[in-house]
């Protein structure tokens, strides 16, 4: 009796919901394209409905579960007018069970039955073994058995016991494996079921139609439940070849609807940003407590520097609008089709997706026969197919953004998980050199200097480095710089050895009246253990003083290019295979002997 009231309440609620919607026209929204911003997305749907003349109540199902109503745009043909819009979350519509969930449930059922059968067999074998153990005691003359019969009986017990024990061991092992498989299946099933518990949204519209008929609708809106982040793959085969730069994006969405065969776009802009230009106010000075900053040589970060004020980059996906007409009248003789150098018939050619065609040329009869022989007497259609992702991308450079049109549709589940999307690929001419600052780091770094990098349309993001076929780490690409050359750090190379040793015999401490003078001397050794010649930028530094009581004097630099404002020494070195070179740095620091100075 306790279940009657909740059940009746549920029936009433469902009946009421059905009654409220009984006069409404319910139509599905089909997602066609999505522009994903760094935070948020703009979704574009299409729908179709038959309307009566006058007012119509329409429910459009299958939109995102989070809609910014301020961004909602509704379009239609035939002069249909939107009188009111209401957004509701649809909790009652049951989700369709995905095929994978059904397969997993079937697999769980099969494994469950197999486990049950094993348990029955195991119990039977264990009962038989217990029965044998209970009856194995033979009490001498009470058995009435001869010696031969007794030996035969004992042999039977031995054989049967061993057989049952082996079966029990085997079935236990099978049972363990099935239980492990069952656990994995249940984990996967739970994950897939969680994907299918999402809610969707409904748009409840009141429309006015000037006439009866079938009408097409377009719906677009902003939702916050999607995002993307750029990243790169950097391939360096050798220092004699250009850098292969692959642009990628990690895209995620949890809009409540699965994206299927959508035209995908990625944009670096963010919707709902404050778009008011800044205005100056009065700037009034006041006293502050100054902070003392000690000059030094900052550590080098794995980053790219450059200058690119890029407000928006859009990556659009899906099929090209250009279509190739593949019709011919019966009176026309069919030409041959040459696809990537291979001859094929019309039927095979028509199975090629239009967006896979890079270009197509038509050869007249004589020209076709001269190249392809008599089979091309009626002409030839020469087709080249796209062979990598870059072929599917056309780039449009607009005033405020970059647009990448991708001729491939995308599927993306509403699970919040990142999906990698390749945008484009570039081969970048680079000047390679090694960099070492042994005072800060005892290892040498390989750098790639890239000129005219502004043409690459880079976006700040993380990059994976693959050097000579091996993943060596990550770096950051940050194109926000005013430099003409973009410097890319490709990682460490242990085959280039750098050492910095303090020369104790040369270093000294002297007292001159009220002052103390210390001399510091260092020897830097660089060796090239690679099989090819290398170029290197070697750096070191000496301290600077802004205090008149502290005097710094540079004694030896081994011909370095000295930046006296920063105290930085630069050596541009060329090293042959197996060659090593040594460089010296020596300087003195004089200061009052009753003071302590950070000379180390």
Short mmCIF file of N, CA and C in Angstrom, two decimals, residues 296-429:
data_model
loop_
_atom_site.label_atom_id
_atom_site.label_comp_id
_atom_site.label_asym_id
_atom_site.label_seq_id
_atom_site.Cartn_x
_atom_site.Cartn_y
_atom_site.Cartn_z
N UNK A 296 70.27 40.51 -12.31
CA UNK A 296 70.87 39.20 -12.55
C UNK A 296 70.45 38.67 -13.88
N UNK A 297 70.91 37.49 -14.17
CA UNK A 297 70.61 36.85 -15.45
C UNK A 297 69.48 35.86 -15.23
N UNK A 298 68.33 36.16 -15.75
CA UNK A 298 67.16 35.32 -15.51
C UNK A 298 67.31 33.99 -16.23
N UNK A 299 66.71 32.95 -15.63
CA UNK A 299 66.80 31.63 -16.24
C UNK A 299 65.99 31.60 -17.52
N UNK A 300 66.42 30.75 -18.43
CA UNK A 300 65.76 30.67 -19.73
C UNK A 300 64.60 29.70 -19.63
N UNK A 301 63.44 30.10 -20.08
CA UNK A 301 62.27 29.24 -20.06
C UNK A 301 62.06 28.60 -21.41
N UNK A 302 61.42 27.44 -21.40
CA UNK A 302 61.10 26.77 -22.65
C UNK A 302 59.89 27.45 -23.27
N UNK A 303 60.11 28.52 -23.99
CA UNK A 303 58.98 29.26 -24.55
C UNK A 303 59.34 29.82 -25.89
N UNK A 304 58.31 30.19 -26.60
CA UNK A 304 58.47 30.89 -27.86
C UNK A 304 58.14 32.35 -27.63
N UNK A 305 58.86 33.22 -28.27
CA UNK A 305 58.55 34.63 -28.19
C UNK A 305 58.18 35.13 -29.56
N UNK A 306 57.31 36.09 -29.60
CA UNK A 306 56.89 36.62 -30.88
C UNK A 306 55.84 37.68 -30.67
N UNK A 307 55.38 38.27 -31.74
CA UNK A 307 54.39 39.33 -31.63
C UNK A 307 53.25 39.06 -32.58
N UNK A 308 52.10 38.75 -31.99
CA UNK A 308 50.93 38.53 -32.85
C UNK A 308 49.69 38.87 -32.06
N UNK A 309 49.05 39.97 -32.38
CA UNK A 309 47.80 40.36 -31.73
C UNK A 309 46.68 39.66 -32.46
N UNK A 310 46.36 38.47 -32.01
CA UNK A 310 45.38 37.64 -32.71
C UNK A 310 44.11 37.62 -31.88
N UNK A 311 43.08 38.29 -32.34
CA UNK A 311 41.85 38.39 -31.58
C UNK A 311 40.99 37.15 -31.72
N UNK A 312 41.02 36.53 -32.88
CA UNK A 312 40.13 35.39 -33.08
C UNK A 312 40.69 34.48 -34.15
N UNK A 313 40.65 33.19 -33.84
CA UNK A 313 41.00 32.18 -34.84
C UNK A 313 39.84 31.22 -34.89
N UNK A 314 39.31 30.98 -36.05
CA UNK A 314 38.15 30.11 -36.20
C UNK A 314 38.55 28.92 -37.03
N UNK A 315 38.21 27.73 -36.54
CA UNK A 315 38.45 26.52 -37.30
C UNK A 315 37.11 25.94 -37.65
N UNK A 316 36.76 25.92 -38.89
CA UNK A 316 35.48 25.39 -39.27
C UNK A 316 35.64 24.06 -39.95
N UNK A 317 34.72 23.17 -39.69
CA UNK A 317 34.85 21.83 -40.21
C UNK A 317 33.75 21.48 -41.17
N UNK A 318 33.83 20.24 -41.66
CA UNK A 318 32.76 19.65 -42.43
C UNK A 318 32.97 19.85 -43.91
N UNK A 319 31.98 19.50 -44.71
CA UNK A 319 32.18 19.35 -46.15
C UNK A 319 32.27 20.63 -46.92
N UNK A 320 32.98 20.56 -48.02
CA UNK A 320 33.10 21.71 -48.92
C UNK A 320 31.80 21.89 -49.68
N UNK A 321 31.52 23.15 -50.02
CA UNK A 321 30.30 23.44 -50.77
C UNK A 321 30.48 23.19 -52.26
N UNK A 322 31.73 23.11 -52.68
CA UNK A 322 31.95 22.89 -54.12
C UNK A 322 31.58 21.47 -54.48
N UNK A 323 30.81 21.31 -55.49
CA UNK A 323 30.36 20.00 -55.93
C UNK A 323 30.76 19.77 -57.38
N UNK A 324 31.02 18.53 -57.70
CA UNK A 324 31.39 18.19 -59.06
C UNK A 324 30.21 17.49 -59.74
N UNK A 325 29.82 18.01 -60.84
CA UNK A 325 28.68 17.44 -61.55
C UNK A 325 29.10 16.15 -62.21
N UNK A 326 28.40 15.06 -61.87
CA UNK A 326 28.76 13.76 -62.39
C UNK A 326 27.62 13.19 -63.22
N UNK A 327 27.03 14.03 -64.06
CA UNK A 327 25.93 13.58 -64.89
C UNK A 327 26.32 13.66 -66.35
N UNK A 328 25.78 12.78 -67.12
CA UNK A 328 26.01 12.83 -68.56
C UNK A 328 24.79 12.25 -69.25
N UNK A 329 24.46 12.76 -70.37
CA UNK A 329 23.30 12.26 -71.10
C UNK A 329 23.65 10.93 -71.74
N UNK A 330 22.61 10.20 -72.07
CA UNK A 330 22.84 8.89 -72.68
C UNK A 330 23.56 9.02 -74.02
N UNK A 331 23.36 10.18 -74.68
CA UNK A 331 23.98 10.35 -75.99
C UNK A 331 25.47 10.61 -75.87
N UNK A 332 25.91 11.06 -74.65
CA UNK A 332 27.32 11.36 -74.50
C UNK A 332 28.10 10.09 -74.21
N UNK A 333 29.29 10.00 -74.76
CA UNK A 333 30.17 8.88 -74.47
C UNK A 333 30.92 9.17 -73.17
N UNK A 334 31.06 8.15 -72.33
CA UNK A 334 31.65 8.35 -71.01
C UNK A 334 33.16 8.50 -71.10
N UNK A 335 33.72 9.49 -70.42
CA UNK A 335 35.17 9.61 -70.34
C UNK A 335 35.71 8.62 -69.30
N UNK A 336 37.01 8.49 -69.25
CA UNK A 336 37.63 7.66 -68.22
C UNK A 336 37.98 8.57 -67.04
N UNK A 337 38.10 7.96 -65.86
CA UNK A 337 38.44 8.71 -64.65
C UNK A 337 39.83 8.26 -64.20
N UNK A 338 40.72 9.22 -64.03
CA UNK A 338 42.08 8.94 -63.58
C UNK A 338 42.21 9.54 -62.18
N UNK A 339 42.25 8.68 -61.18
CA UNK A 339 42.29 9.13 -59.79
C UNK A 339 43.65 8.79 -59.20
N UNK A 340 44.41 9.81 -58.87
CA UNK A 340 45.77 9.63 -58.35
C UNK A 340 46.60 8.73 -59.25
N UNK A 341 46.40 8.88 -60.57
CA UNK A 341 47.17 8.12 -61.54
C UNK A 341 46.59 6.77 -61.89
N UNK A 342 45.52 6.36 -61.22
CA UNK A 342 44.90 5.06 -61.47
C UNK A 342 43.58 5.25 -62.23
N UNK A 343 43.37 4.42 -63.24
CA UNK A 343 42.15 4.51 -64.04
C UNK A 343 41.02 3.74 -63.36
N UNK A 344 39.84 4.35 -63.31
CA UNK A 344 38.69 3.67 -62.71
C UNK A 344 37.43 4.04 -63.48
N UNK A 345 36.37 3.24 -63.25
CA UNK A 345 35.12 3.50 -63.96
C UNK A 345 34.28 4.53 -63.19
N UNK A 346 33.18 4.92 -63.82
CA UNK A 346 32.34 5.97 -63.25
C UNK A 346 31.73 5.56 -61.91
N UNK A 347 31.31 4.29 -61.81
CA UNK A 347 30.66 3.83 -60.58
C UNK A 347 31.61 3.94 -59.39
N UNK A 348 32.88 3.52 -59.59
CA UNK A 348 33.85 3.62 -58.50
C UNK A 348 34.15 5.08 -58.17
N UNK A 349 34.22 5.91 -59.20
CA UNK A 349 34.51 7.33 -58.97
C UNK A 349 33.41 8.00 -58.15
N UNK A 350 32.17 7.64 -58.41
CA UNK A 350 31.05 8.27 -57.71
C UNK A 350 30.96 7.86 -56.25
N UNK A 351 31.73 6.84 -55.86
CA UNK A 351 31.75 6.46 -54.45
C UNK A 351 32.74 7.31 -53.64
N UNK A 352 33.52 8.14 -54.31
CA UNK A 352 34.47 9.02 -53.62
C UNK A 352 33.72 10.22 -53.05
N UNK A 353 33.95 10.52 -51.77
CA UNK A 353 33.30 11.68 -51.14
C UNK A 353 33.79 12.97 -51.78
N UNK A 354 32.90 13.89 -52.11
CA UNK A 354 33.32 15.14 -52.76
C UNK A 354 34.39 15.90 -51.99
N UNK A 355 34.30 15.88 -50.63
CA UNK A 355 35.26 16.64 -49.86
C UNK A 355 36.65 16.01 -49.87
N UNK A 356 36.78 14.79 -50.42
CA UNK A 356 38.09 14.14 -50.50
C UNK A 356 38.85 14.53 -51.76
N UNK A 357 38.22 15.28 -52.67
CA UNK A 357 38.84 15.65 -53.94
C UNK A 357 39.60 16.96 -53.77
N UNK A 358 40.91 16.91 -54.07
CA UNK A 358 41.74 18.12 -53.98
C UNK A 358 41.55 18.99 -55.21
N UNK A 359 41.65 18.40 -56.40
CA UNK A 359 41.40 19.15 -57.63
C UNK A 359 41.03 18.18 -58.74
N UNK A 360 40.42 18.71 -59.81
CA UNK A 360 39.96 17.89 -60.91
C UNK A 360 40.12 18.66 -62.21
N UNK A 361 40.70 18.01 -63.22
CA UNK A 361 40.90 18.61 -64.54
C UNK A 361 40.27 17.72 -65.61
N UNK A 362 39.74 18.34 -66.64
CA UNK A 362 39.12 17.62 -67.75
C UNK A 362 40.01 17.74 -68.98
N UNK A 363 40.40 16.59 -69.55
CA UNK A 363 41.22 16.57 -70.76
C UNK A 363 40.34 16.23 -71.96
N UNK A 364 40.54 16.96 -73.05
CA UNK A 364 39.81 16.69 -74.29
C UNK A 364 40.29 15.38 -74.92
N UNK A 365 39.56 14.97 -75.96
CA UNK A 365 39.81 13.66 -76.57
C UNK A 365 41.27 13.45 -76.96
N UNK A 366 41.81 14.35 -77.76
CA UNK A 366 43.16 14.17 -78.29
C UNK A 366 44.19 14.18 -77.18
N UNK A 367 44.07 15.14 -76.27
CA UNK A 367 45.04 15.24 -75.18
C UNK A 367 44.96 14.02 -74.28
N UNK A 368 43.74 13.54 -74.01
CA UNK A 368 43.57 12.37 -73.15
C UNK A 368 44.14 11.12 -73.81
N UNK A 369 43.91 10.95 -75.12
CA UNK A 369 44.42 9.78 -75.84
C UNK A 369 45.94 9.78 -75.86
N UNK A 370 46.54 10.95 -76.03
CA UNK A 370 48.00 11.04 -76.08
C UNK A 370 48.64 10.58 -74.78
N UNK A 371 47.95 10.78 -73.68
CA UNK A 371 48.53 10.43 -72.37
C UNK A 371 48.09 9.04 -71.92
N UNK A 372 46.80 8.73 -72.08
CA UNK A 372 46.26 7.51 -71.48
C UNK A 372 45.85 6.45 -72.50
N UNK A 373 46.08 6.70 -73.78
CA UNK A 373 45.81 5.69 -74.79
C UNK A 373 44.38 5.70 -75.29
N UNK A 374 44.03 4.64 -76.03
CA UNK A 374 42.74 4.58 -76.72
C UNK A 374 41.56 4.52 -75.76
N UNK A 375 41.77 4.04 -74.54
CA UNK A 375 40.67 3.96 -73.59
C UNK A 375 40.16 5.35 -73.21
N UNK A 376 41.00 6.37 -73.45
CA UNK A 376 40.61 7.74 -73.13
C UNK A 376 40.20 8.50 -74.38
N UNK A 377 39.73 7.78 -75.40
CA UNK A 377 39.36 8.43 -76.66
C UNK A 377 38.22 9.42 -76.48
N UNK A 378 37.38 9.22 -75.47
CA UNK A 378 36.27 10.13 -75.22
C UNK A 378 36.59 11.17 -74.15
N UNK A 379 37.87 11.32 -73.85
CA UNK A 379 38.29 12.30 -72.86
C UNK A 379 38.62 11.64 -71.52
N UNK A 380 39.20 12.42 -70.65
CA UNK A 380 39.59 11.91 -69.33
C UNK A 380 39.35 12.99 -68.27
N UNK A 381 38.90 12.55 -67.12
CA UNK A 381 38.76 13.42 -65.96
C UNK A 381 39.85 13.02 -64.97
N UNK A 382 40.80 13.91 -64.78
CA UNK A 382 41.97 13.63 -63.94
C UNK A 382 41.72 14.22 -62.55
N UNK A 383 41.77 13.36 -61.54
CA UNK A 383 41.41 13.75 -60.17
C UNK A 383 42.59 13.49 -59.25
N UNK A 384 42.87 14.45 -58.37
CA UNK A 384 43.86 14.26 -57.31
C UNK A 384 43.13 14.31 -55.97
N UNK A 385 43.35 13.27 -55.16
CA UNK A 385 42.69 13.20 -53.86
C UNK A 385 43.55 13.85 -52.78
N UNK A 386 42.89 14.32 -51.76
CA UNK A 386 43.61 14.85 -50.60
C UNK A 386 44.26 13.69 -49.85
N UNK A 387 45.51 13.90 -49.40
CA UNK A 387 46.21 12.79 -48.76
C UNK A 387 46.61 13.06 -47.33
N UNK A 388 46.36 14.24 -46.76
CA UNK A 388 46.60 14.47 -45.34
C UNK A 388 45.65 15.55 -44.84
N UNK A 389 45.70 15.77 -43.52
CA UNK A 389 44.73 16.67 -42.90
C UNK A 389 44.83 18.09 -43.44
N UNK A 390 46.05 18.53 -43.76
CA UNK A 390 46.23 19.90 -44.26
C UNK A 390 45.48 20.11 -45.57
N UNK A 391 45.31 19.04 -46.36
CA UNK A 391 44.58 19.17 -47.62
C UNK A 391 43.10 19.45 -47.39
N UNK A 392 42.60 19.10 -46.21
CA UNK A 392 41.18 19.31 -45.92
C UNK A 392 40.92 20.67 -45.29
N UNK A 393 41.95 21.51 -45.22
CA UNK A 393 41.80 22.80 -44.55
C UNK A 393 42.11 23.92 -45.52
N UNK A 394 41.20 24.87 -45.64
CA UNK A 394 41.47 26.10 -46.37
C UNK A 394 41.42 27.25 -45.37
N UNK A 395 42.38 28.15 -45.47
CA UNK A 395 42.53 29.22 -44.48
C UNK A 395 42.05 30.54 -45.08
N UNK A 396 41.16 31.21 -44.36
CA UNK A 396 40.68 32.54 -44.75
C UNK A 396 41.16 33.55 -43.71
N UNK A 397 41.96 34.52 -44.14
CA UNK A 397 42.51 35.54 -43.25
C UNK A 397 41.62 36.77 -43.29
N UNK A 398 40.77 36.92 -42.27
CA UNK A 398 39.86 38.05 -42.20
C UNK A 398 40.49 39.21 -41.45
N UNK A 399 39.75 40.30 -41.33
CA UNK A 399 40.27 41.49 -40.66
C UNK A 399 40.60 41.21 -39.20
N UNK A 400 39.69 40.51 -38.50
CA UNK A 400 39.84 40.33 -37.06
C UNK A 400 40.05 38.88 -36.66
N UNK A 401 40.09 37.98 -37.58
CA UNK A 401 40.25 36.58 -37.18
C UNK A 401 40.82 35.75 -38.32
N UNK A 402 41.23 34.57 -37.96
CA UNK A 402 41.65 33.57 -38.93
C UNK A 402 40.60 32.46 -38.95
N UNK A 403 40.24 32.01 -40.14
CA UNK A 403 39.23 30.96 -40.28
C UNK A 403 39.85 29.76 -40.97
N UNK A 404 39.75 28.61 -40.33
CA UNK A 404 40.22 27.35 -40.91
C UNK A 404 38.99 26.53 -41.29
N UNK A 405 38.74 26.35 -42.57
CA UNK A 405 37.61 25.57 -43.05
C UNK A 405 38.05 24.12 -43.23
N UNK A 406 37.46 23.22 -42.46
CA UNK A 406 37.82 21.80 -42.49
C UNK A 406 36.72 21.02 -43.20
N UNK A 407 37.09 20.34 -44.26
CA UNK A 407 36.11 19.60 -45.06
C UNK A 407 35.85 18.20 -44.51
N UNK A 408 35.76 18.08 -43.20
CA UNK A 408 35.46 16.79 -42.58
C UNK A 408 34.44 17.01 -41.46
N UNK A 409 33.41 16.17 -41.36
CA UNK A 409 32.45 16.29 -40.26
C UNK A 409 33.02 15.68 -38.98
N UNK A 410 32.53 16.13 -37.84
CA UNK A 410 33.02 15.65 -36.55
C UNK A 410 31.88 15.12 -35.71
N UNK A 411 32.19 14.05 -34.95
CA UNK A 411 31.31 13.51 -33.92
C UNK A 411 31.95 13.79 -32.57
N UNK A 412 31.15 14.20 -31.60
CA UNK A 412 31.69 14.50 -30.28
C UNK A 412 30.61 14.25 -29.23
N UNK A 413 30.88 13.33 -28.32
CA UNK A 413 29.90 13.01 -27.29
C UNK A 413 29.86 14.10 -26.22
N UNK A 414 28.71 14.21 -25.58
CA UNK A 414 28.53 15.18 -24.49
C UNK A 414 28.98 14.55 -23.18
N UNK A 415 30.29 14.36 -23.04
CA UNK A 415 30.83 13.72 -21.84
C UNK A 415 31.91 14.55 -21.15
N UNK A 416 32.21 15.73 -21.67
CA UNK A 416 33.20 16.59 -21.05
C UNK A 416 34.63 16.16 -21.26
N UNK A 417 34.85 15.09 -22.03
CA UNK A 417 36.21 14.60 -22.26
C UNK A 417 36.82 15.31 -23.47
N UNK A 418 38.12 15.55 -23.37
CA UNK A 418 38.81 16.25 -24.44
C UNK A 418 39.01 15.35 -25.65
N UNK A 419 38.77 15.90 -26.81
CA UNK A 419 38.99 15.19 -28.07
C UNK A 419 39.95 16.01 -28.91
N UNK A 420 40.97 15.34 -29.44
CA UNK A 420 41.99 16.03 -30.22
C UNK A 420 41.51 16.24 -31.65
N UNK A 421 41.69 17.47 -32.14
CA UNK A 421 41.33 17.83 -33.51
C UNK A 421 42.55 18.44 -34.17
N UNK A 422 43.00 17.86 -35.28
CA UNK A 422 44.14 18.43 -36.00
C UNK A 422 43.66 19.56 -36.89
N UNK A 423 44.35 20.69 -36.83
CA UNK A 423 43.95 21.87 -37.58
C UNK A 423 44.74 22.02 -38.87
N UNK A 424 46.05 22.02 -38.79
CA UNK A 424 46.86 22.18 -39.99
C UNK A 424 48.28 21.72 -39.69
N UNK A 425 49.09 21.66 -40.73
CA UNK A 425 50.48 21.24 -40.61
C UNK A 425 51.35 22.16 -41.46
N UNK A 426 52.49 22.57 -40.90
CA UNK A 426 53.40 23.46 -41.61
C UNK A 426 54.83 22.94 -41.50
N UNK A 427 55.58 23.11 -42.58
CA UNK A 427 57.01 22.83 -42.58
C UNK A 427 57.72 24.16 -42.46
N UNK A 428 58.47 24.35 -41.37
CA UNK A 428 59.01 25.66 -41.02
C UNK A 428 60.53 25.64 -41.14
N UNK A 429 61.07 26.48 -42.03
CA UNK A 429 62.52 26.61 -42.16
C UNK A 429 63.09 27.21 -40.88
#
